[in-house]
């Protein structure tokens, strides 16, 4: 086990972690902790036993955070996504993800190599050159952020150049239904994946286009923001990922993203768990009356009262003043809730009791209704 990970898990018997319930008792690793560990012990913070020179690639993401990589073995597991998207031998992938410092370009190149597709390492920008290369080479598949393909297509139209794209594999941003349809109208089938520099591929779409199928190389949990506590199936919460990469293991790594488990299995025949895709950010830290209120504080409030199922802090304005309302899902009427609010959130606020199950299923524990226009 990697040194930093070993310190986190020093009281854990690995033989006892045999199911999800046992996994849920382990600590959560947050990106801030990873960044802090790397600052103290560069470049990887002690989360791998390998020296930097033992890897084939070292990447730098904003933070900075450093991630290792390898050439062989489809290190980031993107090949499964490209295969599910119909990409393979005979295709030419125009890879418009960045190759400089960050790993996205190499992640998709590794996936293309795994399915025997050829790659044009196009990188970002230089639209005119992208159009010329796509036309001259006959690129059949676009890889990149969802919206840059439209920039290329629009420029090709202006230049009077016909392109041969029939597939698009995208990530790193929201794929809006209108954009997917725009591409479909041009004969381009678009599929998206959910991947990060730290974890590689987490989940991906198939031809069913019903949620995202979790990659077999990771374990995904959906937990209440600010905690490590799994939520019931279908409820929106933060995505935690355990990657089963022995060279760079991350156990219960918090992505900061919101999603929910989608019940059942995909009509395409793949049987692994599905999630609904990206549904917002879990870090809802908000400043109210000059004080930061964090999801962890809301979780501490709920933990104080067994009768409270969920809580939602609402920040709003009355006149020129911030006001805070705390909605508590509870069937009870007792409890000194106001004192607990003051003690955990360090602010006074109106406490409103609501019926169990009545708060929106959107993963929010802090909602900011103030207008900043």
Short mmCIF file of C-alpha atoms in Angstrom, two decimals:
data_model
loop_
_atom_site.label_atom_id
_atom_site.label_comp_id
_atom_site.label_asym_id
_atom_site.label_seq_id
_atom_site.Cartn_x
_atom_site.Cartn_y
_atom_site.Cartn_z
CA UNK A 1 0.00 0.00 0.00
CA UNK A 2 1.25 3.52 -0.80
CA UNK A 3 2.64 5.37 2.26
CA UNK A 4 0.05 8.21 2.45
CA UNK A 5 -2.76 5.76 1.82
CA UNK A 6 -1.29 3.44 4.43
CA UNK A 7 -1.45 6.24 7.03
CA UNK A 8 -5.10 6.85 6.22
CA UNK A 9 -5.89 3.14 6.45
CA UNK A 10 -3.46 2.11 9.21
CA UNK A 11 -6.25 0.83 11.49
CA UNK A 12 -8.04 -1.03 8.68
CA UNK A 13 -7.77 -4.78 8.15
CA UNK A 14 -7.85 -5.12 4.33
CA UNK A 15 -9.15 -8.68 4.63
CA UNK A 16 -12.26 -7.28 6.34
CA UNK A 17 -13.18 -4.97 3.44
CA UNK A 18 -15.28 -7.50 1.57
CA UNK A 19 -18.43 -5.55 0.73
CA UNK A 20 -19.77 -2.03 0.20
CA UNK A 21 -20.81 -1.66 3.83
CA UNK A 22 -17.22 -2.24 4.94
CA UNK A 23 -15.92 0.11 2.26
CA UNK A 24 -18.29 2.83 3.48
CA UNK A 25 -16.61 2.77 6.89
CA UNK A 26 -13.26 3.83 5.44
CA UNK A 27 -12.19 7.51 5.38
CA UNK A 28 -12.85 9.76 2.39
CA UNK A 29 -9.89 11.23 0.48
CA UNK A 30 -10.55 14.76 -0.77
CA UNK A 31 -8.64 16.55 -3.51
CA UNK A 32 -7.47 19.19 -1.03
CA UNK A 33 -5.84 16.43 1.05
CA UNK A 34 -4.17 14.98 -2.05
CA UNK A 35 -2.87 18.43 -3.02
CA UNK A 36 -1.60 19.05 0.51
CA UNK A 37 0.16 15.67 0.60
CA UNK A 38 1.80 16.34 -2.76
CA UNK A 39 3.04 19.74 -1.58
CA UNK A 40 4.72 18.05 1.39
CA UNK A 41 6.00 15.02 -0.52
CA UNK A 42 6.26 15.84 -4.25
CA UNK A 43 5.31 14.77 -6.75
CA UNK A 44 2.67 12.18 -5.78
CA UNK A 45 2.25 12.82 -2.05
CA UNK A 46 3.10 9.27 -1.02
CA UNK A 47 0.03 7.78 -2.72
CA UNK A 48 2.23 5.41 -4.72
CA UNK A 49 5.24 3.34 -3.77
CA UNK A 50 6.78 3.96 -7.21
CA UNK A 51 9.30 6.70 -7.93
CA UNK A 52 8.34 9.29 -10.55
CA UNK A 53 10.93 7.91 -12.98
CA UNK A 54 9.24 4.49 -12.89
CA UNK A 55 6.21 5.89 -14.72
CA UNK A 56 6.08 6.67 -18.44
CA UNK A 57 4.31 10.00 -18.03
CA UNK A 58 3.89 12.61 -15.32
CA UNK A 59 1.13 15.18 -15.73
CA UNK A 60 0.32 18.45 -14.02
CA UNK A 61 -3.31 19.50 -13.53
CA UNK A 62 -4.46 22.83 -12.05
CA UNK A 63 -3.71 23.09 -8.34
CA UNK A 64 -1.09 21.97 -9.13
CA UNK A 65 -1.81 18.26 -8.76
CA UNK A 66 0.46 15.66 -10.34
CA UNK A 67 -0.80 12.41 -11.86
CA UNK A 68 1.22 9.47 -13.14
CA UNK A 69 0.55 7.57 -16.35
CA UNK A 70 1.69 4.59 -18.38
CA UNK A 71 1.77 3.81 -22.07
CA UNK A 72 0.80 0.17 -21.87
CA UNK A 73 -2.37 -1.52 -20.73
CA UNK A 74 -4.85 1.29 -21.51
CA UNK A 75 -3.87 2.94 -18.21
CA UNK A 76 -7.00 5.11 -17.98
CA UNK A 77 -9.43 2.45 -19.33
CA UNK A 78 -10.87 4.66 -22.09
CA UNK A 79 -10.77 1.79 -24.59
CA UNK A 80 -13.98 0.34 -23.19
CA UNK A 81 -15.74 3.66 -23.80
CA UNK A 82 -14.47 3.97 -27.37
CA UNK A 83 -15.49 0.37 -28.11
CA UNK A 84 -18.98 1.06 -26.71
CA UNK A 85 -19.10 4.11 -29.00
CA UNK A 86 -18.44 2.01 -32.09
CA UNK A 87 -14.86 3.21 -32.60
CA UNK A 88 -12.25 0.67 -33.69
CA UNK A 89 -9.92 -0.55 -36.42
CA UNK A 90 -10.32 1.50 -39.59
CA UNK A 91 -11.21 4.68 -37.70
CA UNK A 92 -9.05 7.79 -37.55
CA UNK A 93 -9.56 9.63 -34.26
CA UNK A 94 -8.92 13.38 -34.40
CA UNK A 95 -7.91 13.86 -30.78
CA UNK A 96 -8.67 17.47 -29.83
CA UNK A 97 -7.96 17.06 -26.13
CA UNK A 98 -4.92 18.90 -24.79
CA UNK A 99 -1.54 17.17 -24.80
CA UNK A 100 0.34 19.80 -22.79
CA UNK A 101 0.85 19.09 -19.07
CA UNK A 102 -2.67 17.71 -18.47
CA UNK A 103 -3.40 14.05 -19.31
CA UNK A 104 -6.63 14.26 -21.35
CA UNK A 105 -4.88 13.97 -24.72
CA UNK A 106 -2.91 10.90 -23.69
CA UNK A 107 -5.95 9.40 -21.98
CA UNK A 108 -7.92 9.34 -25.23
CA UNK A 109 -4.90 8.35 -27.32
CA UNK A 110 -4.41 5.36 -25.03
CA UNK A 111 -8.07 4.42 -25.48
CA UNK A 112 -7.83 4.72 -29.26
CA UNK A 113 -4.73 2.53 -29.26
CA UNK A 114 -6.62 -0.09 -27.23
CA UNK A 115 -9.29 -0.40 -29.96
CA UNK A 116 -6.73 -0.30 -32.84
CA UNK A 117 -7.83 3.09 -34.17
CA UNK A 118 -5.38 5.54 -35.74
CA UNK A 119 -4.88 8.92 -34.04
CA UNK A 120 -4.32 12.44 -35.29
CA UNK A 121 -2.90 14.17 -32.15
CA UNK A 122 -4.57 17.49 -32.99
CA UNK A 123 -4.73 19.08 -29.55
CA UNK A 124 -6.71 22.25 -28.93
CA UNK A 125 -7.30 25.35 -31.05
CA UNK A 126 -5.94 26.09 -34.56
CA UNK A 127 -9.36 25.58 -36.12
CA UNK A 128 -8.33 26.13 -39.75
CA UNK A 129 -5.55 23.55 -39.46
CA UNK A 130 -7.98 21.16 -37.75
CA UNK A 131 -10.40 21.46 -40.67
CA UNK A 132 -7.64 21.00 -43.26
CA UNK A 133 -6.23 17.93 -41.49
CA UNK A 134 -9.66 16.36 -40.97
CA UNK A 135 -10.43 16.74 -44.66
CA UNK A 136 -7.04 15.62 -45.97
CA UNK A 137 -6.69 12.61 -43.66
CA UNK A 138 -10.36 11.63 -43.60
CA UNK A 139 -10.83 11.69 -39.82
CA UNK A 140 -13.87 9.60 -38.91
CA UNK A 141 -14.09 10.22 -35.15
CA UNK A 142 -13.78 13.43 -33.16
CA UNK A 143 -12.46 13.27 -29.58
CA UNK A 144 -12.60 16.39 -27.43
CA UNK A 145 -14.85 18.67 -25.44
CA UNK A 146 -18.49 18.66 -26.61
CA UNK A 147 -18.59 22.17 -28.06
CA UNK A 148 -15.30 22.37 -29.99
CA UNK A 149 -16.59 19.98 -32.66
CA UNK A 150 -19.23 22.58 -33.57
CA UNK A 151 -16.46 25.17 -33.99
CA UNK A 152 -14.69 22.83 -36.42
CA UNK A 153 -17.89 22.01 -38.34
CA UNK A 154 -18.93 25.65 -38.61
CA UNK A 155 -15.48 26.62 -39.90
CA UNK A 156 -15.53 23.75 -42.40
CA UNK A 157 -18.85 25.05 -43.73
CA UNK A 158 -17.37 28.53 -44.11
CA UNK A 159 -14.37 27.09 -45.97
CA UNK A 160 -16.57 24.90 -48.16
CA UNK A 161 -14.81 21.75 -46.96
CA UNK A 162 -16.60 18.42 -46.47
CA UNK A 163 -15.61 16.38 -43.42
CA UNK A 164 -16.03 12.65 -42.81
CA UNK A 165 -16.82 12.55 -39.08
CA UNK A 166 -19.42 9.91 -38.19
CA UNK A 167 -18.58 9.52 -34.47
CA UNK A 168 -17.76 11.86 -31.61
CA UNK A 169 -16.46 10.76 -28.21
CA UNK A 170 -16.57 13.64 -25.77
CA UNK A 171 -15.84 14.56 -22.16
CA UNK A 172 -14.67 17.42 -19.98
CA UNK A 173 -17.91 19.41 -20.24
CA UNK A 174 -21.67 19.18 -20.47
CA UNK A 175 -23.14 17.58 -23.60
CA UNK A 176 -26.44 19.43 -23.96
CA UNK A 177 -29.26 17.55 -25.72
CA UNK A 178 -29.56 20.30 -28.34
CA UNK A 179 -25.87 19.92 -29.22
CA UNK A 180 -26.14 16.13 -29.43
CA UNK A 181 -29.10 16.57 -31.78
CA UNK A 182 -27.22 19.13 -33.89
CA UNK A 183 -24.46 16.59 -34.42
CA UNK A 184 -26.97 13.81 -35.10
CA UNK A 185 -28.59 15.95 -37.80
CA UNK A 186 -25.17 16.00 -39.49
CA UNK A 187 -24.82 12.23 -39.26
CA UNK A 188 -22.50 12.22 -36.26
CA UNK A 189 -23.27 9.83 -33.38
CA UNK A 190 -22.07 11.40 -30.12
CA UNK A 191 -21.30 9.57 -26.89
CA UNK A 192 -19.90 10.99 -23.65
CA UNK A 193 -17.81 9.63 -20.82
CA UNK A 194 -17.15 10.73 -17.26
CA UNK A 195 -13.42 10.60 -16.57
CA UNK A 196 -10.91 12.48 -14.43
CA UNK A 197 -7.14 12.88 -14.48
CA UNK A 198 -6.80 11.16 -11.08
CA UNK A 199 -9.10 8.22 -11.69
CA UNK A 200 -9.31 7.63 -15.44
CA UNK A 201 -12.63 6.46 -16.86
CA UNK A 202 -15.39 6.35 -14.26
CA UNK A 203 -18.50 5.81 -16.41
CA UNK A 204 -19.54 5.98 -20.06
CA UNK A 205 -22.52 5.98 -22.40
CA UNK A 206 -23.41 3.12 -24.72
CA UNK A 207 -25.81 2.98 -27.66
CA UNK A 208 -28.69 2.80 -25.16
CA UNK A 209 -27.95 6.40 -24.04
CA UNK A 210 -29.67 5.71 -20.71
CA UNK A 211 -27.43 7.05 -17.98
CA UNK A 212 -23.77 6.06 -17.78
CA UNK A 213 -22.40 2.58 -17.15
CA UNK A 214 -19.78 2.46 -14.39
CA UNK A 215 -16.42 1.20 -15.59
CA UNK A 216 -15.42 -2.22 -14.29
CA UNK A 217 -12.07 -0.90 -13.04
CA UNK A 218 -13.58 1.29 -10.32
CA UNK A 219 -16.08 1.12 -7.47
CA UNK A 220 -18.50 4.06 -7.33
CA UNK A 221 -20.42 5.17 -4.25
CA UNK A 222 -22.96 7.99 -4.00
CA UNK A 223 -22.79 9.70 -0.59
CA UNK A 224 -24.41 12.63 1.15
CA UNK A 225 -22.33 15.77 0.46
CA UNK A 226 -19.99 16.59 3.32
CA UNK A 227 -19.99 12.99 4.59
CA UNK A 228 -18.93 9.52 3.53
CA UNK A 229 -22.41 8.09 4.15
CA UNK A 230 -24.01 6.32 1.16
CA UNK A 231 -27.46 7.59 0.18
CA UNK A 232 -30.37 5.33 -0.86
CA UNK A 233 -30.44 4.23 -4.50
CA UNK A 234 -31.77 7.00 -6.72
CA UNK A 235 -30.97 9.84 -4.32
CA UNK A 236 -28.57 12.50 -5.57
CA UNK A 237 -25.25 12.76 -3.75
CA UNK A 238 -21.51 13.14 -4.19
CA UNK A 239 -19.59 10.64 -6.30
CA UNK A 240 -16.82 8.75 -4.47
CA UNK A 241 -14.56 6.49 -6.51
CA UNK A 242 -12.22 3.69 -5.49
CA UNK A 243 -9.80 2.87 -8.29
CA UNK A 244 -8.34 -0.62 -8.40
CA UNK A 245 -5.04 0.50 -9.94
CA UNK A 246 -2.26 -1.14 -7.88
CA UNK A 247 0.34 1.44 -9.00
CA UNK A 248 -1.75 4.47 -7.99
CA UNK A 249 -4.59 3.39 -5.67
CA UNK A 250 -7.14 5.92 -4.51
CA UNK A 251 -9.70 4.64 -1.99
CA UNK A 252 -13.00 6.55 -1.64
CA UNK A 253 -11.67 9.54 -3.58
CA UNK A 254 -14.20 12.40 -3.58
CA UNK A 255 -14.74 13.79 -7.07
CA UNK A 256 -16.77 16.80 -5.91
CA UNK A 257 -19.42 15.90 -8.51
CA UNK A 258 -23.09 15.08 -7.93
CA UNK A 259 -24.88 12.12 -9.46
CA UNK A 260 -27.31 9.32 -8.57
CA UNK A 261 -27.55 5.59 -9.15
CA UNK A 262 -29.89 4.67 -12.00
CA UNK A 263 -31.86 1.54 -11.13
CA UNK A 264 -31.74 -1.55 -13.32
CA UNK A 265 -29.34 -2.51 -16.09
CA UNK A 266 -28.71 -0.94 -19.47
CA UNK A 267 -30.86 -2.10 -22.42
CA UNK A 268 -27.59 -2.51 -24.36
CA UNK A 269 -26.85 -5.65 -22.32
CA UNK A 270 -24.06 -4.32 -20.10
CA UNK A 271 -24.86 -5.27 -16.54
CA UNK A 272 -22.68 -3.03 -14.39
CA UNK A 273 -24.19 -0.32 -12.18
CA UNK A 274 -25.32 2.87 -13.91
CA UNK A 275 -25.31 6.48 -12.76
CA UNK A 276 -27.34 9.36 -14.14
CA UNK A 277 -24.32 11.38 -15.24
CA UNK A 278 -23.07 14.74 -14.02
CA UNK A 279 -25.69 16.59 -11.95
CA UNK A 280 -23.73 19.51 -10.47
CA UNK A 281 -21.02 20.13 -7.91
CA UNK A 282 -21.06 18.76 -4.38
CA UNK A 283 -18.93 21.50 -2.82
CA UNK A 284 -21.69 23.98 -2.09
CA UNK A 285 -19.70 26.03 0.43
CA UNK A 286 -21.40 29.42 0.68
CA UNK A 287 -20.63 32.59 2.59
CA UNK A 288 -23.63 33.85 4.61
CA UNK A 289 -23.43 36.98 6.75
CA UNK A 290 -19.67 36.92 6.18
CA UNK A 291 -19.28 33.34 7.46
CA UNK A 292 -18.56 30.26 5.36
CA UNK A 293 -21.14 27.48 5.71
CA UNK A 294 -19.88 24.10 4.47
CA UNK A 295 -21.63 20.78 3.69
CA UNK A 296 -19.63 19.15 6.51
CA UNK A 297 -21.29 21.51 9.01
CA UNK A 298 -24.75 20.62 7.69
CA UNK A 299 -23.85 16.93 8.08
CA UNK A 300 -22.79 17.60 11.69
CA UNK A 301 -26.15 19.26 12.36
CA UNK A 302 -28.06 16.24 11.04
CA UNK A 303 -25.88 13.86 13.08
CA UNK A 304 -26.89 15.59 16.32
CA UNK A 305 -30.55 14.63 15.99
CA UNK A 306 -31.50 11.02 15.15
CA UNK A 307 -34.98 12.16 14.10
CA UNK A 308 -33.61 14.40 11.30
CA UNK A 309 -33.30 12.58 7.97
CA UNK A 310 -31.97 15.44 5.84
CA UNK A 311 -31.30 19.16 6.08
CA UNK A 312 -31.11 22.04 3.61
CA UNK A 313 -29.62 25.45 4.32
CA UNK A 314 -31.05 28.27 2.20
CA UNK A 315 -29.20 31.57 1.79
CA UNK A 316 -31.34 34.51 0.69
CA UNK A 317 -31.62 38.29 0.98
CA UNK A 318 -34.21 40.45 2.74
CA UNK A 319 -33.68 44.09 1.94
CA UNK A 320 -29.90 44.43 1.97
CA UNK A 321 -29.31 41.73 4.57
CA UNK A 322 -28.38 38.04 4.27
CA UNK A 323 -30.87 35.66 5.84
CA UNK A 324 -30.52 31.94 6.49
CA UNK A 325 -33.30 29.37 6.63
CA UNK A 326 -32.63 25.80 7.72
CA UNK A 327 -35.13 23.21 6.53
CA UNK A 328 -35.12 19.97 8.51
CA UNK A 329 -36.78 16.77 7.32
CA UNK A 330 -38.23 15.20 10.47
CA UNK A 331 -41.36 13.49 11.69
CA UNK A 332 -40.73 14.81 15.21
CA UNK A 333 -41.51 18.16 16.73
CA UNK A 334 -39.05 18.26 19.60
CA UNK A 335 -35.40 19.02 19.96
CA UNK A 336 -33.54 22.23 20.45
CA UNK A 337 -32.86 22.58 16.75
CA UNK A 338 -32.13 26.32 16.86
CA UNK A 339 -29.33 25.81 19.38
CA UNK A 340 -27.83 23.05 17.23
CA UNK A 341 -27.99 25.29 14.16
CA UNK A 342 -26.10 28.03 16.00
CA UNK A 343 -23.56 25.59 17.40
CA UNK A 344 -22.78 23.77 14.11
CA UNK A 345 -23.27 26.51 11.51
CA UNK A 346 -22.09 29.37 13.78
CA UNK A 347 -25.03 31.48 12.59
CA UNK A 348 -28.60 32.12 13.66
CA UNK A 349 -31.30 31.19 11.20
CA UNK A 350 -34.98 30.38 10.87
CA UNK A 351 -35.66 26.68 11.42
CA UNK A 352 -38.45 25.16 9.34
CA UNK A 353 -39.58 21.56 9.90
CA UNK A 354 -40.70 19.74 6.77
CA UNK A 355 -42.17 16.27 6.20
CA UNK A 356 -39.79 13.35 5.50
CA UNK A 357 -39.13 13.00 1.78
CA UNK A 358 -40.26 16.51 0.92
CA UNK A 359 -36.88 18.13 0.21
CA UNK A 360 -35.84 18.12 -3.48
CA UNK A 361 -33.74 15.17 -4.67
CA UNK A 362 -30.98 17.32 -6.16
CA UNK A 363 -28.07 16.63 -3.83
CA UNK A 364 -28.06 20.16 -2.45
CA UNK A 365 -27.53 20.66 1.25
CA UNK A 366 -26.81 24.38 0.79
CA UNK A 367 -28.88 26.43 -1.65
CA UNK A 368 -27.95 30.00 -2.53
CA UNK A 369 -31.00 31.92 -3.75
CA UNK A 370 -29.35 35.32 -3.74
CA UNK A 371 -29.14 37.17 -7.04
CA UNK A 372 -25.72 38.48 -8.00
CA UNK A 373 -26.88 40.40 -11.09
#
